[in-house]
Tab-separated table of C-alpha atoms and ligand atoms in Angstrom:
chain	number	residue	atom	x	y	z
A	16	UNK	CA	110.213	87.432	115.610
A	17	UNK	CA	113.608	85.864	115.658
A	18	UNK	CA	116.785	87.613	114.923
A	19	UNK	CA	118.004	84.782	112.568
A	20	UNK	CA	115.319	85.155	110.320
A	21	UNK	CA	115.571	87.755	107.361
A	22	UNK	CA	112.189	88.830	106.222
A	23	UNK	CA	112.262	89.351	102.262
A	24	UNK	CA	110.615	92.594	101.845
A	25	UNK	CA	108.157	93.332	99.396
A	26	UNK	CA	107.443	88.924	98.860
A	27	UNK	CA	104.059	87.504	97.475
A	28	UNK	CA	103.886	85.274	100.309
A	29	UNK	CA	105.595	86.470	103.943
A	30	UNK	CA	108.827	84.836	103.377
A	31	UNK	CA	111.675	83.936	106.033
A	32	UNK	CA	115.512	83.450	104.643
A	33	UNK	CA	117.156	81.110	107.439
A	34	UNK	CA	120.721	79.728	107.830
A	35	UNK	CA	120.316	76.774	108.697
A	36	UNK	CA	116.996	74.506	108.135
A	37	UNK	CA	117.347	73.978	111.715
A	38	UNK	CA	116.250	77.272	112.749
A	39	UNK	CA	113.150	77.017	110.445
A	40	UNK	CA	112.237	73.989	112.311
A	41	UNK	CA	112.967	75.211	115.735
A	42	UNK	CA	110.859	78.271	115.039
A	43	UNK	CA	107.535	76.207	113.324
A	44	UNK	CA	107.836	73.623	116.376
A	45	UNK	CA	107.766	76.551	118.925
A	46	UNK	CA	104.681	77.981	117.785
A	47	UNK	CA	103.082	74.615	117.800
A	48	UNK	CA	103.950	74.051	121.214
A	49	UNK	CA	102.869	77.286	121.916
A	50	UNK	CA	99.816	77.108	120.198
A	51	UNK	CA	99.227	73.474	122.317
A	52	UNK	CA	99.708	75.339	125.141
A	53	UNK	CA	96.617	77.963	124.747
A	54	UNK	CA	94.588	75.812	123.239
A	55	UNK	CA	95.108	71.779	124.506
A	56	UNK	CA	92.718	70.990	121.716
A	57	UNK	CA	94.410	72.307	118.822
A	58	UNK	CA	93.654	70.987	115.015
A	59	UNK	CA	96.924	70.223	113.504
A	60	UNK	CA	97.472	69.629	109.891
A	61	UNK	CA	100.501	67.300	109.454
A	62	UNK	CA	102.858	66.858	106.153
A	63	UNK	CA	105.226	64.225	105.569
A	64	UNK	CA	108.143	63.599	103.199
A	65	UNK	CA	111.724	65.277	103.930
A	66	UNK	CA	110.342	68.588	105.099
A	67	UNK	CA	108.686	68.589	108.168
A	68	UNK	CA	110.900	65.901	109.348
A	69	UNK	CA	113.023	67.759	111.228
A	70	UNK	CA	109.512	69.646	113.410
A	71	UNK	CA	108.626	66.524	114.683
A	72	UNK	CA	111.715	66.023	115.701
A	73	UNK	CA	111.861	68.931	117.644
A	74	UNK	CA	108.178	68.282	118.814
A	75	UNK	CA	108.888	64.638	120.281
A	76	UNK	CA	111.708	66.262	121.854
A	77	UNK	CA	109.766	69.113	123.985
A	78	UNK	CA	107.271	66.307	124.549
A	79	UNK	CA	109.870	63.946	126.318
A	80	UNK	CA	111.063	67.362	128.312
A	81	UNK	CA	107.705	67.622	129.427
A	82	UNK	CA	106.770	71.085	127.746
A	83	UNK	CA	103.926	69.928	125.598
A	84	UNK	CA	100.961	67.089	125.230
A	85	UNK	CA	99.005	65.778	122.601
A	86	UNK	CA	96.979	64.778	124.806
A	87	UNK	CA	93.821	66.415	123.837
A	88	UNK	CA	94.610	67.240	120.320
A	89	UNK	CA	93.319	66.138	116.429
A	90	UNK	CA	95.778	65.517	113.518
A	91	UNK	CA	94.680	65.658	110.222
A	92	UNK	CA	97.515	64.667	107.883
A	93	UNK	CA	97.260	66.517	104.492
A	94	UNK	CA	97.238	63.088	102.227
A	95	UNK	CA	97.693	59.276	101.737
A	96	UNK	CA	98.703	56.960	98.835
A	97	UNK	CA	95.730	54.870	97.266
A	98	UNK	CA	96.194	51.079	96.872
A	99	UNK	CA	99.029	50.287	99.291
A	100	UNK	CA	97.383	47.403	102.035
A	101	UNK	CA	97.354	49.053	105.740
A	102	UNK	CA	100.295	48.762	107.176
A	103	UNK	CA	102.614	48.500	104.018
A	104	UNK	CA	105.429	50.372	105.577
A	105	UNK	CA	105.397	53.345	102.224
A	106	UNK	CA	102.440	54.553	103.695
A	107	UNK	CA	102.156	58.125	105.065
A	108	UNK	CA	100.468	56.706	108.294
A	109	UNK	CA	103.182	54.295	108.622
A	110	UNK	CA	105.392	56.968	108.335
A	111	UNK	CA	103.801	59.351	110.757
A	112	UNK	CA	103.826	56.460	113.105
A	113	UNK	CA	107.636	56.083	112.982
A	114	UNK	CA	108.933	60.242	113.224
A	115	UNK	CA	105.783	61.406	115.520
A	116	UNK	CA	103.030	59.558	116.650
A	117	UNK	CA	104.507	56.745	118.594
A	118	UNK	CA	106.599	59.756	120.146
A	119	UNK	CA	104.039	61.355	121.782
A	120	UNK	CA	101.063	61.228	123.325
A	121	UNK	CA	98.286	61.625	121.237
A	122	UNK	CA	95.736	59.749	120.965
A	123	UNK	CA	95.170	57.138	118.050
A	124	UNK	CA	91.363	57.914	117.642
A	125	UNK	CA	92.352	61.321	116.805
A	126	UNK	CA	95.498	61.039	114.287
A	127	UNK	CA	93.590	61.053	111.356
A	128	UNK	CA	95.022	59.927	107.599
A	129	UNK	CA	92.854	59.090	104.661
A	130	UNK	CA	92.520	55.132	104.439
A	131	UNK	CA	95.049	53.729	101.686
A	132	UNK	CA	93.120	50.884	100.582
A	133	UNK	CA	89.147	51.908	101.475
A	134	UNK	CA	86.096	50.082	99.591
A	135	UNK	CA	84.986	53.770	98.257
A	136	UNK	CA	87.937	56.638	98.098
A	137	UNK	CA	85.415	59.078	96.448
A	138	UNK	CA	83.312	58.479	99.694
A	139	UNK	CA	86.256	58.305	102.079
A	140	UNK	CA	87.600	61.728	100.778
A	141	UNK	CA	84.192	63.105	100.993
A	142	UNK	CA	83.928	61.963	105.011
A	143	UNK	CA	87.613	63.232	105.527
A	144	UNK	CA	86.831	66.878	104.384
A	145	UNK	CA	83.462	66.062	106.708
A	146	UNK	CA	85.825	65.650	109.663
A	147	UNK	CA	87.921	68.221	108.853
A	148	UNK	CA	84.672	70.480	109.193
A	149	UNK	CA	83.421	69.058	112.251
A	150	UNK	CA	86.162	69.394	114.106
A	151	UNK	CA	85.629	73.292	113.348
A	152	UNK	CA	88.615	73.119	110.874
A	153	UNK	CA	92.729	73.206	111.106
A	154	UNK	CA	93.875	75.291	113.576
A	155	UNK	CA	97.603	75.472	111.767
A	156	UNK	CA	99.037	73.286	108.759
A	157	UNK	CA	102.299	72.368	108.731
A	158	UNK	CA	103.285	72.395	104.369
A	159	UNK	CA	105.920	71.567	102.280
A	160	UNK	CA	106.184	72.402	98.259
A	161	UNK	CA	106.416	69.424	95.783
A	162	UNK	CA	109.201	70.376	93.034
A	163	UNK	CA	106.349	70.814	90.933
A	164	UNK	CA	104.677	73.340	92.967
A	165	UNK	CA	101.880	71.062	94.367
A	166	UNK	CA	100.780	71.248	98.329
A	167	UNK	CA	99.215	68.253	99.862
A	168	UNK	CA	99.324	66.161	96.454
A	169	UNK	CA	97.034	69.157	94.789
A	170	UNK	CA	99.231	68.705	91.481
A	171	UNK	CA	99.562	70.947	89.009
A	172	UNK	CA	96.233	72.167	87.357
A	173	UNK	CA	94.349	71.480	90.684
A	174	UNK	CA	91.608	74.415	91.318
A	175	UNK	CA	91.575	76.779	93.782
A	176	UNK	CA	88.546	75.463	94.960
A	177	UNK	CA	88.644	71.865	95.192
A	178	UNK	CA	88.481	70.082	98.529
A	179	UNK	CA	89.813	66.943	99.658
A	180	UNK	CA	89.438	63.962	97.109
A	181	UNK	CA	91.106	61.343	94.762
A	182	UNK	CA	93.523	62.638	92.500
A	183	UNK	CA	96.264	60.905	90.000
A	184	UNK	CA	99.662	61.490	90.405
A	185	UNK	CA	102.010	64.152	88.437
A	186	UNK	CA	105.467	62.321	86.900
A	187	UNK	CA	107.320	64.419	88.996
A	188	UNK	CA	105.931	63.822	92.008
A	189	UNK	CA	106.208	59.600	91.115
A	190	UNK	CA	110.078	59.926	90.243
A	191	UNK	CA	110.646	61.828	93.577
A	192	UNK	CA	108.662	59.150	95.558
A	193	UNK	CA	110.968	56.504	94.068
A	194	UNK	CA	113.194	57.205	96.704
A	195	UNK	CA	110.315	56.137	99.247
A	196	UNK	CA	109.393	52.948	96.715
A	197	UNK	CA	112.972	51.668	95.464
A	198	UNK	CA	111.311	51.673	91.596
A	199	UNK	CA	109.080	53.858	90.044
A	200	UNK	CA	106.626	50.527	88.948
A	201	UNK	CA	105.884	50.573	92.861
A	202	UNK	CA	105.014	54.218	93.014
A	203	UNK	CA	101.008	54.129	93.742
A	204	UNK	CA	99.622	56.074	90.848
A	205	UNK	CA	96.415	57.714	92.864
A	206	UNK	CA	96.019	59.069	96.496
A	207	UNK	CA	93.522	61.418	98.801
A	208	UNK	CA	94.747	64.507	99.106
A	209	UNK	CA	92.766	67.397	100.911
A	210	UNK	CA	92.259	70.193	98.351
A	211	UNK	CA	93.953	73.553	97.849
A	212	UNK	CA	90.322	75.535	99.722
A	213	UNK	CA	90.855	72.987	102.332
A	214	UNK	CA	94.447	74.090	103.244
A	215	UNK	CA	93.622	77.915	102.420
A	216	UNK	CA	90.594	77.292	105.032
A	217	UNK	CA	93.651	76.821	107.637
A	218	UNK	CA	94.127	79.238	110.234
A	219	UNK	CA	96.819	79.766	109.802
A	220	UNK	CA	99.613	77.636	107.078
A	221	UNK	CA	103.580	77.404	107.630
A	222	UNK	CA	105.533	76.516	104.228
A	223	UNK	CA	108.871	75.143	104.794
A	224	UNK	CA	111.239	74.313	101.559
A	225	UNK	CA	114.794	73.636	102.377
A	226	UNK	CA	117.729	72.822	99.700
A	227	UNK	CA	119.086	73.575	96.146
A	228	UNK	CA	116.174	71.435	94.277
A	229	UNK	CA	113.604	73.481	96.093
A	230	UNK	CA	115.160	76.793	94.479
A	231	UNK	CA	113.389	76.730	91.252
A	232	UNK	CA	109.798	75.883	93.060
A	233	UNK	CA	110.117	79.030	95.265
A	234	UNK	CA	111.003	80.935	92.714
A	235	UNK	CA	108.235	80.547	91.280
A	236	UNK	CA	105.404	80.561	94.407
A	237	UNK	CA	106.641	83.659	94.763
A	238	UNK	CA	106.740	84.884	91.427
A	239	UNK	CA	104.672	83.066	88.545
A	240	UNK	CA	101.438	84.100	88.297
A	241	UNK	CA	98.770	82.841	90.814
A	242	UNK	CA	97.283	80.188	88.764
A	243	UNK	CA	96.256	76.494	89.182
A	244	UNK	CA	99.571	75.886	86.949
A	245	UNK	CA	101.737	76.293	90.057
A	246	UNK	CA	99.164	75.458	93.134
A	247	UNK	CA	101.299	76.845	95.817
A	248	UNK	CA	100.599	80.357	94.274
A	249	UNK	CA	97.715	80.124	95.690
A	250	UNK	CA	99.003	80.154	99.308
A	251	UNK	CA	99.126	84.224	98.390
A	252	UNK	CA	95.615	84.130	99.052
A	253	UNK	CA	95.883	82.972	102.920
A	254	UNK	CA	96.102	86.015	105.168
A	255	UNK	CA	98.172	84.444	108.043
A	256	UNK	CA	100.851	82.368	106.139
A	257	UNK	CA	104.627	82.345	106.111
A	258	UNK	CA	107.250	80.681	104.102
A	259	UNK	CA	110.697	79.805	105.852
A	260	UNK	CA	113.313	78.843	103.221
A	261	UNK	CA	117.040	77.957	103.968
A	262	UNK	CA	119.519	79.872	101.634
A	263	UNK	CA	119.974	76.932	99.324
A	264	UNK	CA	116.164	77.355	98.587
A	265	UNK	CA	116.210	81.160	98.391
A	266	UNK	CA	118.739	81.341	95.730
A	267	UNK	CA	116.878	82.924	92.737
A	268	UNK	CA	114.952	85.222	95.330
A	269	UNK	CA	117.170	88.153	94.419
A	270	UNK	CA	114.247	89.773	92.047
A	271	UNK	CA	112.005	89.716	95.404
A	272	UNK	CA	114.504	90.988	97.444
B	326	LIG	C1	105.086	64.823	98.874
B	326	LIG	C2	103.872	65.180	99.752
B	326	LIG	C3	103.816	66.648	100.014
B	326	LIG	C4	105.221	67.132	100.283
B	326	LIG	C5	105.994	67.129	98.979
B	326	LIG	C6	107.459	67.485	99.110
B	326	LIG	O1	104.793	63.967	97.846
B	326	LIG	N1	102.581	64.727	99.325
B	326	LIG	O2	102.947	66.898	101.093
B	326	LIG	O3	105.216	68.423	100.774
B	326	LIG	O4	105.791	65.919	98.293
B	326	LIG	O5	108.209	66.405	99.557
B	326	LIG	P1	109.605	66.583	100.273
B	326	LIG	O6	109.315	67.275	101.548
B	326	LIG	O7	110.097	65.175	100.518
B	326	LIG	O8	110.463	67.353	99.365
């Protein structure tokens, strides 16, 4: 693996100290175009929010060079807000369609996001895990950590083995998503998320966490115990994952070190 990343001996979860967030990026977007390459099919599992922003970028890039297509390839994304109409412009597909999917060339049929305003969301959760399965599962999920330690929008006290359904949102995660909302009153209180055995049943999972309010969070994925207090200690349990964290992030590693 790359010379700029420092692998933190000894961590719960295979953990990658970069410079620069950059380099993270660089490094997660190579192995999906790699990944692309063997296998034109691939299963993605996409994130949104601050995190990942910055592999897509890269992404759209090596697609406009020419070194990768969509083509033939599924996207599950890992959530979606309840109650916003289609098209309301705070909606993760909305927001997918602005930093990837209009970027590149896959195809619409197969970028798939829970609906945001659907006549049943216990049955549309149920026929998104469905999907999920038929399409013989992710191939590789791109994740970021909520400050609170939840994955998707599995939020604190979610269980190990829950799959993708309806859940109601944690404070924290609603004060962070003001940013996205302008007010907190506008903050949808309920969304899809797929569950924490639905990530863990990912091939393989890449955690990326970048900045000083991330700090505390990795902290403790790394070192509370594995419980459904702090859901992204469960990510110990997935055999091929890896955590890339930028120093800012890292900061109170030095017990793992
Ligand atoms: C959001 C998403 C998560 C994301 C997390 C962190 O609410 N549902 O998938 O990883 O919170 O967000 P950010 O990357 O903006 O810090």
């Amino acid at each position: 693996m790359n010379a700029a990343l420092e692998r933190i001996e000894g961590a719960s979860i295979p953990t990658f100290v970069v410079d620069t967030r950059a380099i993270a990026e660089r490094v997660v977007a190579d192995e999906i175009v790699a990944l692309m390459r063997t296998r034109p099919t691939a299963v993605l599992g996409l994130a949104t929010g601050d995190t990942p922003i910055g592999v897509y970028r890269e992404l759209c890039a090596a697609h406009r060079a020419g070194g990768v297509s969509f083509a033939r390839a599924t996207t599950f994304n890992l959530d979606e807000y309840l109650d916003l109409d289609a098209g309301d412009g705070a909606t993760f597909r909305e927001w997918m369609q602005e930093q990837f999917f209009r970027h590149v060339d896959l195809a619409r049929e197969n970028a798939h996001l829970p609906e945001s305003k659907p006549a049943d969301p216990n049955l549309t959760a149920e026929r998104y895990e469905a999907a999920i399965t038929a399409q013989g599962g992710l191939d590789l999920q791109i994740l970021g950590i909520g400050r609170n330690g939840h994955i998707g929008f599995n939020e604190p006290g979610s269980s190990r083995d829950s799959c993708t359904r309806v859940v109601r949102l944690h404070e924290v995660t609603r004060s962070d998503a003001v940013r996205a909302f302008g007010a907190l009153a506008r903050v949808p209180t309920r969304a899809i998320t797929m569950g924490i055995a639905t990530i863990l049943d990912a091939r393989r999972v890449r955690v990326l966490a970048f900045g000083a309010r991330k700090k505390e969070i990795v902290r403790r994925t790394l070192l509370d115990p594995r419980s459904s207090a702090c859901p992204s200690t469960f990510l110990r349990d997935h055999g091929d994952v890896k955590l890339f964290v930028d120093r800012e992030a890292a900061a109170l590693l030095h017990h793992a070190r």
